[in-house]
Amino acid sequence: MSDRLPVLRIGDILLVSVQSDLEDQTVLYLQEDLAEHIVAKPTHGVVIDISALEIVDSFVGRMLATVASISRVLDARTVVVGMRPAVAITLVELGLSLGGVSTALDLEKGMAKLRRSASSAMR
């Protein structure tokens, strides 16, 4: 079963919480939905919360990098939050580079990171 992930807007930041393993179609929907949300209203950043994921594979790693690339092309930054240590170790062991993806330990720190970058961009 493929479902769309909810995309929540908090000011100029979009929030996506990944609560279960992702299927191919869900990822395609997410990429499409995020792009549409970013274009629809001014969006400075995207926060992807993966704290519910206990494991990742190369597919999820590539998905994060692809979402970040799409967001960057549309002038929005991406921060992945809530990465568990085992997930970080797995990504490194798989040799996956999350180019263009910032990380933060939790949602609060991720939002703060995006707000700081928005403030510095306005100067």
XYZ file of N, CA and C in Angstrom:
369
model
N 0.844 -1.182 0.000
C 0.000 0.000 0.000
C 0.885 1.239 0.000
N 0.605 2.170 -0.896
C 1.363 3.411 -0.958
C 0.480 4.560 -0.518
N 0.989 5.348 0.355
C 0.281 6.527 0.824
C 1.170 7.738 0.659
N 0.522 8.878 0.639
C 1.282 10.128 0.626
C 1.597 10.517 2.054
N 2.781 11.047 2.254
C 3.164 11.543 3.570
C 2.630 12.958 3.725
N 2.079 13.295 4.894
C 1.604 14.659 5.091
C 2.768 15.650 5.101
N 2.550 16.778 4.436
C 3.535 17.863 4.407
C 2.906 19.031 5.149
N 3.465 19.363 6.307
C 2.935 20.440 7.142
C 3.735 21.702 6.905
N 3.047 22.854 6.912
C 3.732 24.134 6.742
C 3.762 24.866 8.074
N 4.944 25.304 8.484
C 5.120 26.137 9.677
C 5.831 27.391 9.196
N 5.059 28.439 8.926
C 5.649 29.652 8.354
C 6.216 29.350 6.984
N 7.517 29.583 6.831
C 8.142 29.309 5.537
C 8.956 28.017 5.560
N 8.607 27.133 6.487
C 9.286 25.843 6.594
C 8.262 24.719 6.426
N 8.652 23.708 5.649
C 7.812 22.523 5.469
C 8.342 21.402 6.347
N 7.440 20.652 6.951
C 7.811 19.554 7.846
C 7.203 18.265 7.332
N 8.063 17.256 7.200
C 7.624 15.916 6.812
C 8.134 14.951 7.867
N 7.237 14.152 8.414
C 7.633 13.155 9.399
C 7.448 11.771 8.787
N 8.556 11.052 8.671
C 8.517 9.704 8.105
C 8.341 8.739 9.277
N 7.179 8.089 9.312
C 6.844 7.234 10.457
C 6.978 5.749 10.178
N 7.198 5.385 8.936
C 7.333 3.961 8.611
C 8.249 3.816 7.402
N 8.587 2.589 7.114
C 9.438 2.337 5.959
C 8.787 2.897 4.701
N 9.615 3.367 3.812
C 9.111 4.020 2.609
C 9.082 3.067 1.423
N 8.019 3.151 0.684
C 7.924 2.405 -0.560
C 8.269 3.340 -1.710
N 8.625 2.761 -2.834
C 9.034 3.563 -3.987
C 7.996 4.621 -4.353
N 6.728 4.219 -4.425
C 5.686 5.155 -4.842
C 5.516 6.278 -3.821
N 5.666 5.960 -2.537
C 5.552 6.981 -1.486
C 6.637 8.035 -1.666
N 7.835 7.603 -2.003
C 8.941 8.544 -2.221
C 8.670 9.430 -3.427
N 8.157 8.837 -4.475
C 7.839 9.641 -5.671
C 6.765 10.678 -5.346
N 5.745 10.267 -4.586
C 4.715 11.222 -4.162
C 5.330 12.326 -3.299
N 6.224 11.951 -2.398
C 6.840 12.946 -1.513
C 7.625 13.973 -2.318
N 8.412 13.517 -3.265
C 9.185 14.441 -4.091
C 8.252 15.411 -4.826
N 7.195 14.878 -5.394
C 6.232 15.689 -6.131
C 5.510 16.669 -5.206
N 5.050 16.177 -4.044
C 4.311 17.027 -3.106
C 5.194 18.152 -2.554
N 6.435 17.818 -2.206
C 7.331 18.862 -1.686
C 7.595 19.926 -2.745
N 7.856 19.506 -3.963
C 8.113 20.474 -5.031
C 6.902 21.399 -5.217
N 5.711 20.832 -5.188
C 4.507 21.653 -5.354
C 4.320 22.623 -4.186
N 4.570 22.161 -2.959
C 4.444 23.032 -1.785
C 5.475 24.168 -1.824
N 6.698 23.850 -2.226
C 7.762 24.861 -2.269
C 7.416 25.944 -3.291
N 6.901 25.539 -4.419
C 6.566 26.493 -5.476
C 5.309 27.293 -5.128
N 4.367 26.678 -4.407
C 3.086 27.327 -4.112
C 3.222 28.540 -3.202
N 4.099 28.464 -2.200
C 4.283 29.565 -1.255
C 5.771 29.700 -0.954
N 6.200 30.913 -0.585
C 7.621 31.071 -0.255
C 8.051 30.073 0.818
N 9.093 29.320 0.514
C 9.563 28.280 1.428
C 11.067 28.394 1.581
N 11.496 28.582 2.812
C 12.931 28.677 3.063
C 13.559 27.300 3.255
N 12.821 26.392 3.904
C 13.444 25.118 4.198
C 12.465 23.978 4.353
N 13.048 22.776 4.345
C 12.289 21.543 4.510
C 12.958 20.747 5.632
N 12.154 20.322 6.598
C 12.653 19.463 7.663
C 12.051 18.082 7.467
N 12.904 17.085 7.396
C 12.447 15.700 7.280
C 12.819 14.974 8.559
N 11.808 14.561 9.308
C 12.014 13.878 10.583
C 12.025 12.372 10.343
N 13.164 11.731 10.614
C 13.265 10.282 10.413
C 13.473 9.562 11.741
N 13.068 10.206 12.840
C 13.308 9.612 14.164
C 12.580 8.280 14.367
N 11.548 8.014 13.596
C 10.827 6.746 13.744
C 11.486 5.603 12.981
N 12.444 5.927 12.126
C 13.102 4.870 11.344
C 14.224 4.231 12.145
N 14.152 2.924 12.286
C 15.192 2.206 13.023
C 16.302 1.726 12.112
N 15.972 1.533 10.852
C 16.983 1.120 9.887
C 16.771 1.900 8.595
N 17.815 2.009 7.838
C 17.709 2.611 6.510
C 18.489 1.740 5.550
N 18.183 1.899 4.313
C 18.952 1.222 3.282
C 19.403 2.257 2.263
N 20.058 1.787 1.232
C 20.570 2.732 0.240
C 19.428 3.490 -0.440
N 18.258 2.872 -0.534
C 17.110 3.538 -1.142
C 16.725 4.786 -0.355
N 16.617 4.649 0.963
C 16.246 5.796 1.798
C 17.331 6.864 1.727
N 18.586 6.444 1.755
C 19.681 7.403 1.652
C 19.617 8.186 0.352
N 19.379 7.483 -0.749
C 19.268 8.174 -2.040
C 18.051 9.083 -2.064
N 16.958 8.651 -1.430
C 15.740 9.464 -1.384
C 16.006 10.783 -0.671
N 16.714 10.730 0.444
C 17.006 11.961 1.182
C 17.849 12.907 0.339
N 18.851 12.360 -0.318
C 19.715 13.195 -1.163
C 18.926 13.778 -2.338
N 18.037 12.994 -2.919
C 17.241 13.481 -4.056
C 16.273 14.576 -3.630
N 15.598 14.374 -2.505
C 14.672 15.395 -2.005
C 15.430 16.695 -1.735
N 16.614 16.577 -1.138
C 17.418 17.769 -0.862
C 17.816 18.469 -2.154
N 18.156 17.709 -3.171
C 18.539 18.302 -4.454
C 17.368 19.033 -5.092
N 16.198 18.419 -5.066
C 15.006 19.057 -5.636
C 14.709 20.355 -4.880
N 14.769 20.296 -3.552
C 14.499 21.491 -2.744
C 15.503 22.589 -3.046
N 16.775 22.209 -3.154
C 17.834 23.200 -3.407
C 17.621 23.885 -4.756
N 17.243 23.114 -5.750
C 16.977 23.698 -7.072
C 15.842 24.706 -6.982
N 14.890 24.449 -6.072
C 13.755 25.362 -5.898
C 14.021 26.397 -4.801
N 15.297 26.545 -4.404
C 15.738 27.574 -3.453
C 15.259 27.338 -2.021
N 15.249 26.077 -1.591
C 14.925 25.755 -0.202
C 15.987 24.790 0.342
N 16.341 24.958 1.609
C 17.321 24.079 2.243
C 16.608 22.891 2.876
N 17.326 21.773 3.035
C 16.759 20.585 3.667
C 17.583 20.220 4.886
N 16.886 19.930 5.992
C 17.526 19.451 7.199
C 16.849 18.138 7.599
N 17.634 17.093 7.765
C 17.125 15.808 8.233
C 17.361 15.748 9.737
N 16.301 15.474 10.486
C 16.409 15.457 11.946
C 16.034 14.084 12.487
N 16.539 13.813 13.705
C 16.147 12.606 14.425
C 16.834 11.331 13.973
N 17.976 11.475 13.325
C 18.668 10.282 12.853
C 19.247 9.506 14.040
N 18.899 8.252 14.136
C 19.420 7.404 15.215
C 20.871 7.027 14.908
N 21.650 6.754 15.959
C 23.054 6.373 15.728
C 23.207 5.192 14.779
N 22.357 4.178 14.921
C 22.463 3.008 14.043
C 22.206 3.386 12.584
N 21.310 4.333 12.378
C 21.021 4.789 11.021
C 22.234 5.524 10.444
N 22.833 6.387 11.252
C 24.021 7.120 10.792
C 25.150 6.149 10.448
N 25.347 5.156 11.306
C 26.398 4.162 11.057
C 26.129 3.406 9.758
N 24.877 3.030 9.560
C 24.518 2.298 8.344
C 24.777 3.136 7.097
N 24.392 4.408 7.134
C 24.610 5.277 5.967
C 26.104 5.382 5.652
N 26.916 5.521 6.689
C 28.362 5.620 6.475
C 28.902 4.295 5.931
N 28.447 3.180 6.512
C 28.924 1.873 6.051
C 28.513 1.598 4.605
N 27.358 2.123 4.214
C 26.918 1.949 2.829
C 27.658 2.884 1.879
N 28.426 3.810 2.457
C 29.178 4.744 1.629
C 28.304 5.809 1.001
N 27.140 6.056 1.603
C 26.228 7.042 1.047
C 26.601 8.438 1.501
N 26.661 9.328 0.557
C 26.912 10.724 0.858
C 25.594 11.471 0.745
N 25.250 12.187 1.776
C 24.014 12.971 1.747
C 24.368 14.397 1.356
N 24.926 14.541 0.184
C 25.339 15.852 -0.292
C 24.209 16.863 -0.267
N 24.468 18.004 0.318
C 23.480 19.064 0.364
C 22.450 18.909 1.458
N 22.572 17.851 2.252
C 21.613 17.616 3.327
C 22.262 17.983 4.652
N 21.674 18.942 5.347
C 22.124 19.247 6.695
C 21.412 18.295 7.647
N 22.022 18.054 8.791
C 21.388 17.202 9.791
C 21.345 17.931 11.121
N 20.399 17.527 11.954
C 20.294 18.035 13.315
C 19.769 16.897 14.178
N 20.092 16.969 15.458
C 19.712 15.862 16.335
C 18.208 15.744 16.531
N 17.507 16.878 16.572
C 16.063 16.818 16.784
C 15.366 17.952 16.025
N 14.044 17.935 16.087
C 13.239 18.907 15.330
C 13.545 20.339 15.743
N 13.656 20.578 17.041
C 13.916 21.932 17.535
C 15.234 22.471 16.982
N 16.261 21.651 17.003
C 17.564 22.092 16.493
C 17.536 22.252 14.974
N 16.774 21.422 14.296
C 16.641 21.545 12.847
C 15.940 22.828 12.451
N 14.864 23.158 13.165
C 14.142 24.401 12.883
C 15.037 25.605 13.171
N 15.784 25.530 14.269
C 16.691 26.633 14.610
C 17.750 26.815 13.533
N 18.251 25.722 13.008
C 19.266 25.788 11.955
C 18.707 26.503 10.723
N 17.470 26.187 10.354
C 16.863 26.834 9.185
C 16.591 28.316 9.453
N 16.148 28.634 10.660
C 15.883 30.048 10.987
C 17.173 30.865 10.955
N 18.265 30.279 11.463
C 19.552 30.991 11.426
C 19.981 31.245 9.987
N 19.808 30.256 9.140
C 20.235 30.441 7.745
C 19.340 31.461 7.040
N 18.059 31.504 7.418
C 17.166 32.518 6.833
C 17.580 33.905 7.287
N 17.949 34.042 8.562
C 18.378 35.345 9.077
C 19.647 35.812 8.398
N 20.594 34.924 8.235
C 21.857 35.327 7.609
C 21.660 35.618 6.125
N 20.708 34.961 5.486
C 20.449 35.228 4.066
C 19.831 36.602 3.863
N 19.108 37.123 4.883
C 18.458 38.429 4.761
C 19.433 39.571 4.953
N 20.612 39.281 5.534
C 21.579 40.360 5.791
C 22.280 40.799 4.545
